[in-house]
Coordinates of C-alpha atoms and ligand atoms in Angstrom, one line a residue:
M7 CA 8.3 -37.0 -16.5
N8 CA 8.3 -33.4 -17.3
Q9 CA 11.4 -31.5 -15.9
T10 CA 10.5 -28.4 -16.5
S11 CA 9.5 -26.9 -12.9
P12 CA 6.1 -24.8 -12.6
Q13 CA 6.3 -21.6 -13.4
A14 CA 7.1 -19.2 -10.3
P15 CA 3.4 -16.1 -11.4
C16 CA 5.2 -13.0 -12.8
P17 CA 5.5 -10.5 -9.6
V18 CA 2.7 -7.6 -9.6
I19 CA 6.2 -5.3 -8.3
A20 CA 10.3 -6.5 -9.2
V21 CA 12.4 -3.4 -7.9
Q22 CA 15.9 -4.2 -8.3
D23 CA 19.0 -2.7 -6.7
L24 CA 16.7 0.9 -5.6
A25 CA 18.2 3.9 -4.3
K26 CA 17.5 7.3 -3.2
K27 CA 19.7 9.8 -1.6
Y28 CA 18.9 13.7 0.6
A29 CA 21.2 15.8 1.4
G30 CA 23.7 13.4 -0.2
K31 CA 23.0 10.4 2.0
H32 CA 20.7 7.3 1.1
V33 CA 17.7 7.2 2.6
V34 CA 16.8 4.8 0.7
D35 CA 19.7 2.2 0.0
G36 CA 20.1 -0.8 -3.1
L37 CA 16.6 -2.2 -1.9
S38 CA 15.8 -5.8 -3.7
F39 CA 12.1 -7.4 -3.7
S40 CA 9.3 -8.5 -5.3
V41 CA 5.8 -8.9 -4.7
S42 CA 4.0 -11.8 -5.9
P43 CA 0.2 -11.3 -7.2
G44 CA -3.0 -11.5 -4.4
E45 CA -0.6 -11.3 -1.5
I46 CA -0.3 -8.5 1.6
F47 CA 3.1 -7.8 1.5
A48 CA 3.9 -5.5 4.5
F49 CA 6.6 -3.2 4.0
L50 CA 8.2 -2.4 7.3
G51 CA 11.1 -0.4 9.0
P52 CA 11.4 1.8 11.8
N53 CA 10.3 5.9 11.6
G54 CA 12.4 7.1 9.3
A55 CA 13.5 3.8 7.7
G56 CA 12.6 5.1 3.9
K57 CA 9.2 3.3 3.6
T58 CA 7.4 6.6 2.1
T59 CA 10.2 7.2 0.4
T60 CA 10.0 3.9 -1.1
I61 CA 6.4 4.2 -1.7
K62 CA 6.6 7.6 -3.3
M63 CA 9.5 5.4 -5.8
L64 CA 6.8 3.0 -6.7
T65 CA 4.1 5.2 -7.3
T66 CA 5.6 7.3 -9.9
L67 CA 5.7 10.1 -7.2
L68 CA 9.5 10.3 -6.9
P69 CA 11.9 9.2 -9.7
P70 CA 15.0 7.0 -8.3
D71 CA 18.4 8.0 -8.3
E72 CA 19.4 4.2 -9.0
G73 CA 17.2 0.6 -9.9
R74 CA 14.8 -0.4 -11.2
I75 CA 11.0 -1.0 -10.6
L76 CA 8.9 -3.2 -13.2
M77 CA 5.3 -3.6 -12.4
N78 CA 3.3 -6.2 -14.3
G79 CA 6.0 -6.1 -15.9
I80 CA 5.8 -2.3 -16.9
D81 CA 9.2 -0.3 -16.2
L82 CA 8.0 2.9 -14.5
A83 CA 11.1 4.4 -16.3
T84 CA 10.0 4.1 -19.7
D85 CA 6.0 3.9 -19.1
P86 CA 4.9 5.5 -16.3
M87 CA 1.3 6.4 -17.6
E88 CA 0.9 3.0 -18.5
A89 CA 1.8 1.6 -15.2
R90 CA 0.0 4.1 -13.2
R91 CA -3.0 2.6 -14.4
H92 CA -2.0 -0.6 -11.9
F93 CA -2.2 0.5 -9.0
G94 CA -4.1 2.8 -6.4
V95 CA -2.8 4.8 -3.4
V96 CA -3.8 5.9 -0.4
F97 CA -1.3 7.7 1.5
Q98 CA -1.2 8.7 5.3
D99 CA -2.6 12.4 4.8
C100 CA -6.7 12.2 3.6
T101 CA -6.8 13.7 -0.6
L102 CA -10.8 13.5 -0.3
D103 CA -12.3 16.6 -1.1
P104 CA -13.7 17.2 2.4
A105 CA -16.8 19.5 1.3
M106 CA -18.1 17.0 -1.7
T107 CA -20.4 14.0 -0.5
V108 CA -18.5 10.4 -0.8
R109 CA -20.0 9.8 -4.7
E110 CA -19.3 13.2 -5.6
N111 CA -15.2 12.0 -4.9
F112 CA -16.0 8.6 -6.6
W113 CA -17.3 10.4 -10.1
M114 CA -14.2 12.9 -10.0
H115 CA -11.7 10.0 -9.7
C116 CA -13.5 7.9 -12.7
A117 CA -13.0 11.4 -14.7
F118 CA -9.7 11.9 -13.9
Y119 CA -8.9 8.0 -14.9
C120 CA -11.2 8.8 -17.7
I121 CA -13.5 6.1 -16.6
P122 CA -16.4 6.5 -19.3
R123 CA -19.2 8.2 -18.3
A124 CA -21.5 5.1 -19.0
R125 CA -19.7 2.5 -16.9
R126 CA -19.1 5.3 -13.6
P127 CA -22.3 4.7 -11.6
E128 CA -21.8 0.9 -11.7
R129 CA -18.5 1.3 -10.7
I130 CA -19.3 3.2 -8.3
A131 CA -21.7 1.0 -6.4
H132 CA -19.6 -1.9 -6.5
A133 CA -16.7 0.4 -4.7
L134 CA -19.6 1.8 -2.1
A135 CA -20.9 -1.6 -1.7
L136 CA -17.3 -3.7 -0.9
F137 CA -16.5 -0.8 1.6
A138 CA -19.9 -0.8 2.8
L139 CA -20.5 2.4 2.3
T140 CA -23.9 2.3 0.2
D141 CA -25.9 4.5 3.0
R142 CA -23.0 6.9 3.4
R143 CA -22.6 7.2 -0.7
D144 CA -24.6 11.0 -0.3
S145 CA -22.7 12.1 3.2
I146 CA -20.4 15.2 2.9
V147 CA -17.3 13.8 3.5
S148 CA -16.2 16.6 6.4
T149 CA -19.3 14.8 8.7
L150 CA -17.8 11.3 8.3
S151 CA -15.6 9.7 11.0
G152 CA -12.2 8.8 10.8
G153 CA -12.5 4.9 10.0
L154 CA -15.1 6.0 7.6
K155 CA -13.0 8.3 5.5
R156 CA -10.3 5.7 5.4
R157 CA -13.1 2.9 4.2
V158 CA -14.3 5.8 1.8
E159 CA -10.7 6.7 0.3
I160 CA -9.6 3.1 -0.4
A161 CA -12.8 2.3 -2.0
R162 CA -12.1 5.6 -4.0
A163 CA -8.7 4.2 -5.3
L164 CA -10.0 0.9 -6.3
L165 CA -12.3 2.4 -8.6
H166 CA -10.0 2.4 -11.8
Q167 CA -9.7 -1.4 -11.1
P168 CA -6.2 -1.6 -10.2
A169 CA -4.6 -5.0 -9.9
L170 CA -2.3 -4.0 -6.8
I171 CA -3.4 -1.0 -4.2
F172 CA -0.4 1.0 -1.8
L173 CA -1.5 1.8 1.4
D174 CA 0.6 3.7 4.0
E175 CA -0.4 3.2 7.4
P176 CA -4.3 2.4 6.8
T177 CA -5.1 1.3 10.1
L178 CA -3.0 4.5 12.1
G179 CA -5.4 6.3 14.4
L180 CA -8.4 4.4 13.8
D181 CA -10.1 3.0 17.1
P182 CA -9.9 -1.4 17.6
Q183 CA -13.6 -1.5 16.0
S184 CA -12.3 0.9 12.9
R185 CA -9.1 -1.7 12.2
R186 CA -10.8 -4.4 12.7
T187 CA -13.9 -3.5 10.2
L188 CA -11.1 -1.8 7.8
W189 CA -8.7 -5.4 7.6
D190 CA -12.5 -7.4 7.1
H191 CA -12.6 -5.0 3.7
L192 CA -9.0 -5.7 3.1
Q193 CA -9.4 -9.5 3.2
L194 CA -12.3 -9.3 1.5
L195 CA -11.1 -7.2 -1.5
Q196 CA -8.1 -9.8 -1.4
A197 CA -10.8 -13.1 -1.8
R198 CA -12.8 -11.7 -4.1
H199 CA -10.7 -9.8 -6.2
G200 CA -6.8 -11.5 -5.6
T201 CA -6.0 -7.7 -5.1
T202 CA -2.8 -7.3 -4.4
I203 CA -2.2 -5.2 -1.3
F204 CA 1.0 -2.9 -0.5
L205 CA 1.3 -1.3 3.2
T206 CA 3.3 0.0 5.9
S207 CA 2.3 -0.6 9.1
H208 CA 3.2 -0.3 12.8
Y209 CA 0.9 -2.3 13.9
L210 CA 2.9 -5.6 14.2
D211 CA 0.0 -7.6 15.6
E212 CA -2.4 -6.7 12.5
V213 CA 0.6 -7.3 10.2
E214 CA 1.3 -10.7 11.9
R215 CA -2.3 -11.6 11.4
Y216 CA -3.1 -10.0 8.2
A217 CA 0.3 -10.4 6.1
Q218 CA 1.7 -13.2 4.1
T219 CA 5.3 -11.6 2.9
V220 CA 6.8 -8.9 5.0
A221 CA 10.0 -6.9 4.0
V222 CA 11.9 -5.1 6.9
I223 CA 14.0 -2.2 5.6
K224 CA 16.4 -0.8 8.4
K225 CA 17.8 2.6 7.1
G226 CA 17.1 2.2 3.4
R227 CA 18.2 -1.6 3.2
I228 CA 16.4 -4.5 3.9
V229 CA 17.4 -6.3 6.6
T230 CA 14.8 -9.5 6.2
Q231 CA 11.8 -10.4 3.6
G232 CA 10.1 -14.0 3.7
A233 CA 6.8 -15.7 5.2
V234 CA 5.6 -14.1 7.8
A235 CA 5.8 -17.3 10.0
A236 CA 9.5 -18.5 8.7
I237 CA 10.7 -14.4 9.6
I238 CA 9.4 -15.5 13.3
S239 CA 10.5 -19.1 13.7
H240 CA 13.7 -17.7 11.8
T241 CA 14.9 -15.5 14.7
A242 CA 13.2 -17.7 17.3
H243 CA 10.9 -14.8 18.8
A244 CA 7.6 -15.1 20.0
S245 CA 5.7 -12.8 18.0
L246 CA 6.6 -11.0 14.4
E247 CA 6.9 -7.4 16.5
D248 CA 9.7 -9.4 18.8
S249 CA 11.3 -10.4 15.5
F250 CA 11.1 -7.0 14.2
L251 CA 12.5 -5.2 17.4
S252 CA 15.3 -8.0 17.2
L253 CA 15.6 -7.3 13.9
T254 CA 16.0 -3.3 13.8
A255 CA 17.6 -2.9 17.5
E256 CA 21.7 -1.9 17.3
D257 CA 21.7 1.8 17.7
G258 CA 18.6 2.7 18.5
A259 CA 18.8 5.7 16.3
A260 CA 17.1 4.8 13.2
E261 CA 14.4 7.6 13.2
D262 CA 17.3 9.6 13.1
G263 CA 19.7 8.1 11.3
A264 CA 18.9 9.2 7.7
A265 CA 19.5 12.6 6.6
K266 CA 17.4 15.3 7.0
Ligands
LIG21 N1 11.8 15.6 0.9 C1 12.4 15.2 1.8 N2 14.1 15.4 1.9 C2 15.2 15.2 3.1 N3 14.9 14.4 3.7 C3 13.5 13.2 3.7 C4 12.9 13.7 2.8 N4 11.5 13.4 2.5 C5 12.0 11.9 3.3 N5 13.6 12.5 4.0 C6 14.4 11.7 4.7 O1 14.7 10.9 4.7 C7 14.5 9.8 5.5 C8 13.1 8.4 5.2 O2 12.1 9.1 5.4 P1 10.7 8.4 5.3 O3 9.3 9.1 5.5 O4 10.7 7.7 3.7 O5 10.8 7.2 6.2 P2 9.7 6.1 6.7 O6 10.0 4.8 6.6 O7 8.3 6.4 5.7 O8 9.3 7.0 8.5 P3 7.8 7.3 9.0 O9 7.8 5.9 9.8 O10 8.2 7.7 9.9 O11 6.8 7.1 8.1 C9 14.1 10.1 6.9 O12 15.2 10.4 7.8 C10 13.1 11.8 6.4 O13 13.8 12.9 7.5

């Protein structure tokens, strides 16, 4: 009998001992975790816990003070340009050009990522179809609703066909219908393309319903990580929200506890 166990898939993200200080105080303090291919991974924490700072380091926008980040095996410290081709990112603040059409915004992104001109129409058509935006392709972005803008931003972030997408609070500020539609599209993206989705959210009911794996941080440190069901069961609560509240309780001042 073959004694070798099946090889675990190479993580899309492998983070080891990541740290960042502001004004001499750690806001990210020795994070280690990995994200498997094709999963929806939710990175949770109270306000000010260090989620956005971590995403900025994972997306090469901020250099870590310590630690190592591998993306599909590529070391961000030594080859950030190559690593950038492997991910897309959508931050909380909209970065679309409001005066341009959806298609023009997509074209700009293709140009930025040096996608050959001949391939751009097909890529753009595919991204529009995946997020049910085809009939909005010639709309000026400023005329779109918040939910549509968010879908446009996510679809745009996929034009260079990244294996991984970072979404910082993707459903923040959207009405229930728009949130549900967005999740439907994210699930489609995961099912059809196997895209790994790394997100932050304060909507823990959504995370419980849609994510497979969760890491919870508090004051820059991981307090738990694992499968959603395992965390709920381990903490002996009825919901992820209850588990989260018990895991991050204490002084109740995570928001103000980190350096400003
Ligand atoms: N450029 C900066 N200079 C100094 N302190 C900063 C800077 N950016 C963030 N911080 C501080 O670092 C801490 C972590 O911030 P971060 O934005 O990463 O938290 P977060 O978990 O994303 O919070 P939220 O859920 O509110 O978005 C906070 O105390 C914040 O005030």
